[in-house]
mmCIF file of C-alpha atoms and ligand atoms in Angstrom:
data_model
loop_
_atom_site.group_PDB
_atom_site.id
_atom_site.type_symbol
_atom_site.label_atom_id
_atom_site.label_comp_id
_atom_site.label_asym_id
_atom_site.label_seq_id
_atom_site.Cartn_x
_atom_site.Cartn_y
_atom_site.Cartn_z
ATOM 1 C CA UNK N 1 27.155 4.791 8.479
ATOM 2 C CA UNK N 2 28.373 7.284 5.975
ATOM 3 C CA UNK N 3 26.576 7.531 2.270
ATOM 4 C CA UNK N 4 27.580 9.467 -0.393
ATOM 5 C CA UNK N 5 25.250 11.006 -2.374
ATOM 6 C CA UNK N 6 23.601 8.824 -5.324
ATOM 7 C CA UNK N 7 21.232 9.435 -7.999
ATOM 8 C CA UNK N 8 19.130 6.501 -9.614
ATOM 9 C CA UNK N 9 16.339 6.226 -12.683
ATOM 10 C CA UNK N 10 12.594 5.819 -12.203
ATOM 11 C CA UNK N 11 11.179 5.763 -15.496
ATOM 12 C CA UNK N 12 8.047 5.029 -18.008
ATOM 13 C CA UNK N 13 6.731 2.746 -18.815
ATOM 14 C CA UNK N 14 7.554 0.177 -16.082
ATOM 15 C CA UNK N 15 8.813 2.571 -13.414
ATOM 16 C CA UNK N 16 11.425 -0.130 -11.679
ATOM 17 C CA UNK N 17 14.348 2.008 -10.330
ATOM 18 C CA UNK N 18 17.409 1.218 -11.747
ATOM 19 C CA UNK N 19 18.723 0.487 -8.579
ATOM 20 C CA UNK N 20 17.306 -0.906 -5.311
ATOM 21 C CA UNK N 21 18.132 -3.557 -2.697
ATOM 22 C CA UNK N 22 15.404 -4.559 -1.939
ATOM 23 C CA UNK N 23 12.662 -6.082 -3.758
ATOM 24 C CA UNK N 24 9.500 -7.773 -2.149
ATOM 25 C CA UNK N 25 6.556 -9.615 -4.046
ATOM 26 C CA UNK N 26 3.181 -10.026 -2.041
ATOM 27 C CA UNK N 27 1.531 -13.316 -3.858
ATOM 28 C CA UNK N 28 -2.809 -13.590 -2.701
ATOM 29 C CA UNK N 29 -1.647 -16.289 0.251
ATOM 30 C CA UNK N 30 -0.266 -14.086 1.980
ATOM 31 C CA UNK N 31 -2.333 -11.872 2.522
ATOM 32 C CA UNK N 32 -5.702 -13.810 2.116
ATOM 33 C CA UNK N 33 -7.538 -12.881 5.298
ATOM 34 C CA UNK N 34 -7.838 -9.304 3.901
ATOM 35 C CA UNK N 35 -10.304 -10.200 1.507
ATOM 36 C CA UNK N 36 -13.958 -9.926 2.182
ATOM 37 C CA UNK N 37 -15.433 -12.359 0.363
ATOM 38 C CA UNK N 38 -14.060 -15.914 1.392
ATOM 39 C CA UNK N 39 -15.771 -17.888 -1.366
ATOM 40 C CA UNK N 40 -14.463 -15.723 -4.015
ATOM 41 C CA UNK N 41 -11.045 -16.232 -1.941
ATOM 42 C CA UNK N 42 -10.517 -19.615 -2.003
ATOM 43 C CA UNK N 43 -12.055 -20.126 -5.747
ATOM 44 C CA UNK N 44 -9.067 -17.748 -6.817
ATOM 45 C CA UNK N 45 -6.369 -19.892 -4.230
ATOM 46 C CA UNK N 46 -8.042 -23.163 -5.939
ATOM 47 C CA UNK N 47 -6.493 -22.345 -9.521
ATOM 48 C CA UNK N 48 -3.233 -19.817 -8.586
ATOM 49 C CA UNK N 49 -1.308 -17.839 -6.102
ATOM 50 C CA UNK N 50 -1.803 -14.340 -7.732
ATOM 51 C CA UNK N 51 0.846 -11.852 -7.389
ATOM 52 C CA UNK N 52 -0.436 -9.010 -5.933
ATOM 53 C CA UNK N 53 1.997 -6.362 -5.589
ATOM 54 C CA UNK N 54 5.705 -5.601 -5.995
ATOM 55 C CA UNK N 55 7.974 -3.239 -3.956
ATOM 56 C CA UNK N 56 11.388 -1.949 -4.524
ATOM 57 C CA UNK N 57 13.067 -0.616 -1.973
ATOM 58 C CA UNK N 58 15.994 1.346 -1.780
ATOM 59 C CA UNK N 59 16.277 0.556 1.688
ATOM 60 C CA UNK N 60 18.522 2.931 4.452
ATOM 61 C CA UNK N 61 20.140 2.411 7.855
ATOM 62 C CA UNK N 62 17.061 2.720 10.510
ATOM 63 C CA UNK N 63 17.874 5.726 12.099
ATOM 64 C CA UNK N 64 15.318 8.798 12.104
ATOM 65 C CA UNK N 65 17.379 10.577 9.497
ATOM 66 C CA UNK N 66 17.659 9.028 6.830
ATOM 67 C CA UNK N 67 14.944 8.262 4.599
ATOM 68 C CA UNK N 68 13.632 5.033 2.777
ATOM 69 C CA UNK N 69 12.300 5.336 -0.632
ATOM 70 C CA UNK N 70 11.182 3.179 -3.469
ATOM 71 C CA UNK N 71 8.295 2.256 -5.488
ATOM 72 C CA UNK N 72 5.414 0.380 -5.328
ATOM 73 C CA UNK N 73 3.938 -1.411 -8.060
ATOM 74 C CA UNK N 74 0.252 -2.875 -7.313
ATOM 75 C CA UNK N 75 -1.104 -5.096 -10.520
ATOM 76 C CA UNK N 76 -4.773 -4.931 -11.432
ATOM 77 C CA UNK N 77 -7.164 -7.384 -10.405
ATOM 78 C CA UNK N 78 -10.030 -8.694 -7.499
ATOM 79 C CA UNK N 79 -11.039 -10.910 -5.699
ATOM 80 C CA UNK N 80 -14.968 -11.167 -5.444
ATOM 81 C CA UNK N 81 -15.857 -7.621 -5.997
ATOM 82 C CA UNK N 82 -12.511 -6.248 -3.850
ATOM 83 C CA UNK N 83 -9.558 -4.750 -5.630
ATOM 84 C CA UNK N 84 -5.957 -5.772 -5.230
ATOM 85 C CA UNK N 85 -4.488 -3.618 -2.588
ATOM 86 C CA UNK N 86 -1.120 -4.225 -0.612
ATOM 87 C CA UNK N 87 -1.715 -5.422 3.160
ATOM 88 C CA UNK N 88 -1.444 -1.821 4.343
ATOM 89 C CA UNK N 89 0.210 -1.148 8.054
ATOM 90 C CA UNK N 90 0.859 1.509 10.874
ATOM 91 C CA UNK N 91 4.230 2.268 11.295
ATOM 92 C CA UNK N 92 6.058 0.658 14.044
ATOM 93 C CA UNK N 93 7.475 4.379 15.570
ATOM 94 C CA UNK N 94 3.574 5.207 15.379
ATOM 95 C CA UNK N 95 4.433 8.952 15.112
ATOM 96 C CA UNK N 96 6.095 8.612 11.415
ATOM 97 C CA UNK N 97 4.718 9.835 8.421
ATOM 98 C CA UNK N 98 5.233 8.920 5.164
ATOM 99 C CA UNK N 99 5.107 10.768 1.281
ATOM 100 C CA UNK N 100 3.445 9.043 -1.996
ATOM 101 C CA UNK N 101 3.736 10.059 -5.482
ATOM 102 C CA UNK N 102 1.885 8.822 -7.836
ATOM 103 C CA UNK N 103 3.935 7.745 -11.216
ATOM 104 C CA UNK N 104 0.873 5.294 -13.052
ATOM 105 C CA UNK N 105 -2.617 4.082 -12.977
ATOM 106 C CA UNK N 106 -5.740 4.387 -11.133
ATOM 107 C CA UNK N 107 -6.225 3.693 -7.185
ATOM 108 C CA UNK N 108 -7.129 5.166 -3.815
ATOM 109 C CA UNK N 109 -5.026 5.442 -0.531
ATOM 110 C CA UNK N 110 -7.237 3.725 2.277
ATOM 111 C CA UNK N 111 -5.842 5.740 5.761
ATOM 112 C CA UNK N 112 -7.211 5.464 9.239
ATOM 113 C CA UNK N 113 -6.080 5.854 12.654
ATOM 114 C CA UNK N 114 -5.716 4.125 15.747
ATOM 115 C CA UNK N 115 -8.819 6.327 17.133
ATOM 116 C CA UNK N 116 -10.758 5.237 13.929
ATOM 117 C CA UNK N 117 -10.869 8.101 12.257
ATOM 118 C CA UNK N 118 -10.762 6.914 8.399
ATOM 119 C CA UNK N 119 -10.004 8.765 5.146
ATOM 120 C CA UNK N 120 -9.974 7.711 1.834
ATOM 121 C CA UNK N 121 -7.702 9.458 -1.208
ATOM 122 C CA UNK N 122 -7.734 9.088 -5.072
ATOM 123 C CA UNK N 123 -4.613 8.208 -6.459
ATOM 124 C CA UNK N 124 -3.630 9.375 -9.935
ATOM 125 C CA UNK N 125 -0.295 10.307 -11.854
ATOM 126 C CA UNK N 126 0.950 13.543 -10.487
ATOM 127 C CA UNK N 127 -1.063 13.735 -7.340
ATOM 128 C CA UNK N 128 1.153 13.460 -3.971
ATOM 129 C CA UNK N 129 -0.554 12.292 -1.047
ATOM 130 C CA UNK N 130 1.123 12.926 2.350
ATOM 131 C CA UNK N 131 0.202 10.355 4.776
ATOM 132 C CA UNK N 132 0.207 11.824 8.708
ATOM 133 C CA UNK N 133 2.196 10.312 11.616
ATOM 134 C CA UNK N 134 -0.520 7.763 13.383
ATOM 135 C CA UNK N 135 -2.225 7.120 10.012
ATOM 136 C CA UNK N 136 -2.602 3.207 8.836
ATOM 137 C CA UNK N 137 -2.195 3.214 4.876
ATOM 138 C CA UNK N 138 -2.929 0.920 2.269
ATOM 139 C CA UNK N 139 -3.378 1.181 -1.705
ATOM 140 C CA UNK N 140 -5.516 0.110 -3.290
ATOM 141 C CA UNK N 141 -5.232 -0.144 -7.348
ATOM 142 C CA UNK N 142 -8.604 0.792 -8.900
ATOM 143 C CA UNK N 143 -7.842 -0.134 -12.357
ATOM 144 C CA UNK N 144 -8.428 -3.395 -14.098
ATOM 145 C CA UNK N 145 -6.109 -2.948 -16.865
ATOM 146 C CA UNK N 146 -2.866 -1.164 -15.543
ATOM 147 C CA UNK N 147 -0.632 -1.066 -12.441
ATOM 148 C CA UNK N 148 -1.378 1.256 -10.000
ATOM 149 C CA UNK N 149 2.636 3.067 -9.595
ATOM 150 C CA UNK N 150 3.505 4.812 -7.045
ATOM 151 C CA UNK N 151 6.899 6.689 -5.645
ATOM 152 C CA UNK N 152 7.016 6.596 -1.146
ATOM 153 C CA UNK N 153 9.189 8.125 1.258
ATOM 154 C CA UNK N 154 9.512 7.659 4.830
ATOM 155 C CA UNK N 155 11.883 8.087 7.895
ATOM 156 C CA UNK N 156 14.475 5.127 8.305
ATOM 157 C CA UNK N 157 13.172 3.788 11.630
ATOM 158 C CA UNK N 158 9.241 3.759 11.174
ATOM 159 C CA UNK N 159 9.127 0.096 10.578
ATOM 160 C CA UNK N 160 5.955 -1.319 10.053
ATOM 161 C CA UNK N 161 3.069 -2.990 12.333
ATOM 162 C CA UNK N 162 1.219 -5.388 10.148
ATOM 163 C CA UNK N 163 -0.558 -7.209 13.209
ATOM 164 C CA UNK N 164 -3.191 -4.642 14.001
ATOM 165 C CA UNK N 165 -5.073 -4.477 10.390
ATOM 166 C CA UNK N 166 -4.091 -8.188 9.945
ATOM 167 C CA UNK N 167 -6.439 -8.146 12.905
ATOM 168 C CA UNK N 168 -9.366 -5.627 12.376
ATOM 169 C CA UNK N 169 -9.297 -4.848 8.713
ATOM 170 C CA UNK N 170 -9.511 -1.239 7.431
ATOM 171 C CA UNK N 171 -13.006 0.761 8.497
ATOM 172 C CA UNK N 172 -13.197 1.137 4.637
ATOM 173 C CA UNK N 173 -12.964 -1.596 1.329
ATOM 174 C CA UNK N 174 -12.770 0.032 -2.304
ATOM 175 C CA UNK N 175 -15.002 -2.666 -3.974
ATOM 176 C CA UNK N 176 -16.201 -2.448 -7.900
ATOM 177 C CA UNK N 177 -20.159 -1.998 -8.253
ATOM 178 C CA UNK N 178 -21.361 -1.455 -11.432
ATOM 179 C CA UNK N 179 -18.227 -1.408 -13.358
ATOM 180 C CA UNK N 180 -17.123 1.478 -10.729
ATOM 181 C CA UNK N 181 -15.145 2.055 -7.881
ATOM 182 C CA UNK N 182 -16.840 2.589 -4.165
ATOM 183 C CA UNK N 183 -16.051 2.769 -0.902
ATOM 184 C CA UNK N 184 -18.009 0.929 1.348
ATOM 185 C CA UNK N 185 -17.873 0.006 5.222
ATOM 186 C CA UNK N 186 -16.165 -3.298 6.296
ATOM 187 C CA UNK N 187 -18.668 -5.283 7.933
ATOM 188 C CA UNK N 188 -15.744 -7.143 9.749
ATOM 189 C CA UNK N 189 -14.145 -4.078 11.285
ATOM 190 C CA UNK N 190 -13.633 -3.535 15.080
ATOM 191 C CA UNK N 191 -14.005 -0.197 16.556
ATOM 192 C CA UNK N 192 -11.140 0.551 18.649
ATOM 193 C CA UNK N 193 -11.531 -0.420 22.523
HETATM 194 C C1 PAN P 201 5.205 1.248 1.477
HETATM 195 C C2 PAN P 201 4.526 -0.100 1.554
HETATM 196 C C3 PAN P 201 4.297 -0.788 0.236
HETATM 197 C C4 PAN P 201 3.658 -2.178 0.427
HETATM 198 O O1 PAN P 201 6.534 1.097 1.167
HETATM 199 O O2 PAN P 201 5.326 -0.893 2.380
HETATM 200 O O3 PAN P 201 3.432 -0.024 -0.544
HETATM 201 O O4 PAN P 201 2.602 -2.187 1.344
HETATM 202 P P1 PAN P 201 2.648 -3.113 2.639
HETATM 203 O O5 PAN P 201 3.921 -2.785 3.372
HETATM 204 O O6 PAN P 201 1.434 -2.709 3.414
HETATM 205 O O7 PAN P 201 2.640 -4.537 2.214
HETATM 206 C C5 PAN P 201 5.036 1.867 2.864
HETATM 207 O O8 PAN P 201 4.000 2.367 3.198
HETATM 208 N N1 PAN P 201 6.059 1.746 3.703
HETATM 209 O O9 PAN P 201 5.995 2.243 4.949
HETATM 210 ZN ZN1 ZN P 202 4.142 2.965 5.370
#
């Protein structure tokens, strides 16, 4: 499929691109499982459905090429003592990697690999974060007053495995303790086989 070339807007203070086709919004349901603390879980489901996170994708033909690109928009809030944070995935074409950019707010990038090797990296406006073929990824917004923004690139036909950390978890949760973020091990996680 042929493209021409196209230019779009990404802009303060909201950061939506002024054009995309696709755009996804990840309400607390499903993703609920995620969450470490079940109580606090299904107090929040009780009352609401939050919506967690938005993402707008500008979305390409899935061929190892091009390149998909968008934004992702994570709103501030917990659940217990756990930050909102998107569901997080390995690519489906394992060996893919995939750029960030951070546009807006405070958060970390939560990254480990099939081998369970785990990493965890600040997120802040201006600071790119390059996430390695074979590297899981999920954000995690750190801020309880502002989105956590952030600009991602990544080849056409990586796809996305969900299944595995909808599984296991990730080795690592950003919870709040004392009015600050830390990273602490998930006492639910599996080391690999
Ligand atoms: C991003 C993510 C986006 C939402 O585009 O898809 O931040 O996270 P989940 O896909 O884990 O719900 C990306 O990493 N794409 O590969
Ligand atoms: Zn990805």
């Amino acid at each position: 499929m042929k493209t021409d070339p196209f230019a779009f807007d990404i802009i303060a203070p909201d950061f939506i691109p002024s054009q995309y086709d696709n755009h996804i919004e990840r309400r607390l349901s499903a993703m609920a499982g995620q969450y470490a603390d079940s109580t606090a879980l299904a107090a929040v489901l009780a009352e609401s459905d939050p919506l967690l996170y938005q993402v707008y994708e500008l979305r390409r033909p899935p061929v190892a090429g091009e390149l998909l690109h968008g934004i992702s928009i994570v709103h501030p809030g917990k659940i217990g003592d756990e930050y909102f944070m998107t569901k997080g995935h390995f690519h489906q074409v394992i060996d893919t990697a995939e750029l960030y950019y951070c546009l807006k707010g405070r958060g970390f990038m939560v990254m480990e690999t099939p081998e369970g090797e785990s990493r965890v990296e600040s997120l802040r406006p201006g600071r790119a974060l390059y996430v390695p073929p074979r590297w899981a990824h999920r954000s995690v917004n750190a801020s309880l007053d502002q989105d956590l923004v952030t600009f991602f690139i990544y080849p056409g036909n990586a796809g996305h495995d969900y299944g595995t950390i909808e599984q296991q978890g990730f080795r690592k949760l950003v919870v709040e303790r004392d009015g600050n973020p830390v990273i602490i091990d998930n006492p639910r996680w599996l080391p690999p086989k």
